[in-house]
C-alpha atoms as one frame of an Amber mdcrd trajectory, in Angstrom:
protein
 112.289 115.782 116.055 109.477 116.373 118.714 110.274 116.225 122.153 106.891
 115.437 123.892 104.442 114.555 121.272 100.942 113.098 122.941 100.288 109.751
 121.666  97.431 107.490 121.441  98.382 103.727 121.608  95.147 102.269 118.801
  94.124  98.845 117.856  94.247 100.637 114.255  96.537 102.344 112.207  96.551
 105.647 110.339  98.272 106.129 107.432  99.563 109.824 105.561  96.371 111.609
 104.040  94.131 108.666 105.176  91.603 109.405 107.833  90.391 107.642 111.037
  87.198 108.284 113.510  87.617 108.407 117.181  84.965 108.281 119.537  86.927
 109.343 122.651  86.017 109.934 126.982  88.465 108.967 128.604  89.814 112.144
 130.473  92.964 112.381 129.506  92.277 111.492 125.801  89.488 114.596 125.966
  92.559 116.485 127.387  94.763 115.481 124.599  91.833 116.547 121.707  90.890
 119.467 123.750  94.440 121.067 123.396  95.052 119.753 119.414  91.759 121.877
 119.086  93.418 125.071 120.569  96.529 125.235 120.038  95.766 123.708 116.332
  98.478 120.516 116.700  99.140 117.126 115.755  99.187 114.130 117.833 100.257
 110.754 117.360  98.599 107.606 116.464 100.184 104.403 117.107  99.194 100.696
 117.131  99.442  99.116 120.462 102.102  96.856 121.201 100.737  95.864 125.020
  97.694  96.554 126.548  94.324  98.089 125.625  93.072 101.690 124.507  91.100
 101.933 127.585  91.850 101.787 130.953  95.498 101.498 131.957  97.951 103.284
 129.231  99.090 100.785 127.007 102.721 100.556 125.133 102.785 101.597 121.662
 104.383 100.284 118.492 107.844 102.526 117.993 106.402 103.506 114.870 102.923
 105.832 114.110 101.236 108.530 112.155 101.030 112.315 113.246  97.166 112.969
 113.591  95.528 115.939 112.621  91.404 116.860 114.081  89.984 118.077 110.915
  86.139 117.784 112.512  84.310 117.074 116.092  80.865 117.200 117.290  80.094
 116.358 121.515  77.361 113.750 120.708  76.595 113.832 124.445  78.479 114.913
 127.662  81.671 113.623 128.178  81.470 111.975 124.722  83.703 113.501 122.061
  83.593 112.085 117.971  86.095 113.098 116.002  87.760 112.463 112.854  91.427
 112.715 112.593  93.826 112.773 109.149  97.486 111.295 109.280 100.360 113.931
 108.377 103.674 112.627 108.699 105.220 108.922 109.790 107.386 108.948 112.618
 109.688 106.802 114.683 109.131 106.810 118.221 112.969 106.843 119.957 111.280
 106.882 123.319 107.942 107.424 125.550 106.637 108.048 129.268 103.598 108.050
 130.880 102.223 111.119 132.126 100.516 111.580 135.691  97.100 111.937 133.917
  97.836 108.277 132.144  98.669 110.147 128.661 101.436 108.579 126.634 103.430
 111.362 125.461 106.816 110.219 123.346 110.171 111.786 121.657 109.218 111.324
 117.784 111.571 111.481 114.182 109.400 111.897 111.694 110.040 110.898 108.506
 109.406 113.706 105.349 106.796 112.710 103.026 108.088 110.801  99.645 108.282
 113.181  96.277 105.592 111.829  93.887 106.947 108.846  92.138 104.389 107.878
  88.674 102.639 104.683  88.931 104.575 101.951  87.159 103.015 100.030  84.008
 103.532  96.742  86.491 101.408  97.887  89.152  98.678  99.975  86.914  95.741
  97.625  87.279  95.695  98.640  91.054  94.065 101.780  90.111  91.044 101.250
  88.345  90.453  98.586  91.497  91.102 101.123  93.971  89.099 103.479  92.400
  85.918 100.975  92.558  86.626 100.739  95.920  86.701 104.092  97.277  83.335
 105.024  95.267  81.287 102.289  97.147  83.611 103.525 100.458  80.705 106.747
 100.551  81.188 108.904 103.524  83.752 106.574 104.921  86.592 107.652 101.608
  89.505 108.702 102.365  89.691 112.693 102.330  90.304 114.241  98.995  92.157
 115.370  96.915  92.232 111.378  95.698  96.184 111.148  94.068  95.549 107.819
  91.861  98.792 108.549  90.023 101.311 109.099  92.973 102.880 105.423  94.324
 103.024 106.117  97.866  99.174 107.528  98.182  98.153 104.697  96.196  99.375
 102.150  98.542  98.632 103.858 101.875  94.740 103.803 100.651  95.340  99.895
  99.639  97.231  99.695 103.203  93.842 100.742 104.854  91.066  98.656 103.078
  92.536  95.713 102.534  91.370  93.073 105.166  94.795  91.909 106.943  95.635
  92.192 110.846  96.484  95.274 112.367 100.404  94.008 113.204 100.210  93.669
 109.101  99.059  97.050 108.343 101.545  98.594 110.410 104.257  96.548 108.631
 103.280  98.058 105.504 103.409 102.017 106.964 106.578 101.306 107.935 108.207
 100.297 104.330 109.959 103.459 102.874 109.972 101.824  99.628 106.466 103.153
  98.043 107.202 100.435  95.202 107.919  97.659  97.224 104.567  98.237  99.101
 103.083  98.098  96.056 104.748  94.676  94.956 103.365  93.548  98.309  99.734
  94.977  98.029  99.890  93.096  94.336 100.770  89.858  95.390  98.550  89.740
  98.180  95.527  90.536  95.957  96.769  88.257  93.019  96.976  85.019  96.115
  93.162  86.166  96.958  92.307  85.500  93.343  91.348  89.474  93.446  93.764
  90.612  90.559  94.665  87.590  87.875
């Protein structure tokens, strides 16, 4: 459990060991990155359920990603980049809204799966996946790359594959890492992308 974990309501979502950039200046968003960068601590991402990510502080999704700033460069002043990498998923029991506009929340996350093998069933997803990150360039998701462990597997098909954000966030949510697999299959073989 954290009590008062600062969250930032996205039109994207992260997903464990998958990484997302940020180009952030609003104030209280350089607030938020400016303390993860000193005190060294996570965040959270989640999708937004009402309203936009700038301007007034929208509502988030009661479910998101802990985010980690593993690198930042000031491109100009007032204009922060960084790139963030998801930890753990979390439930969000409750949120309020800061006097500086900041979400903060009261999270449960949820421990990381043990590795589960790659079933025969689901085995042509790698060599696709694989394809996919090499043409992905700068843009792949952080190593170490974990072809053989179910869960990774689908969190990396989770972020490429071109579905609606409300979908995406349906699939970080599933505890099952073999069900999300079933459903990352079936979607590809109705796309005529795996026969």
């Amino acid at each position: 459990m954290i009590d008062d974990l600062p969250l930032m309501p996205l039109g994207n979502v992260l997903f464990p060991e998958g990484a997302l950039d940020l180009r952030l200046f609003e104030p209280r968003y350089l607030d938020l990155a400016s303390a993860a960068l000193r005190d060294g601590a996570p965040f959270g991402i989640c999708l937004i359920a009402q309203g936009h990510e700038v301007g007034a502080p929208a509502t988030p999704q009661p479910f998101g990603t802990l985010a980690q700033i593993v690198h930042w460069d000031m491109v100009e002043l007032g204009i922060l980049e960084v790139r963030v990498v998801g930890g753990d998923r979390f439930r969000l029991l409750s949120h309020r809204v800061a006097s500086n506009g900041l979400v903060c929340g009261q999270v449960e996350t949820i421990a990381p799966p043990p590795v589960q093998p790659i079933p025969s069933e689901y085995a042509r997803l790698v060599p696709l996946l694989r394809v996919v990150i090499d043409d992905m360039g700068e843009k792949a998701p952080p190593k170490p790359h974990r072809f053989f462990d179910a869960f990774w597997l689908g969190c990396r098909w989770s972020e490429v594959l071109p579905i609606p954000p409300l979908a995406r966030l349906k699939l970080l949510e599933l505890n099952d890492a073999l069900v999300r697999l079933e459903v990352i299959q079936r979607f590809l073989e109705e796309k005529g992308v795996l026969r």
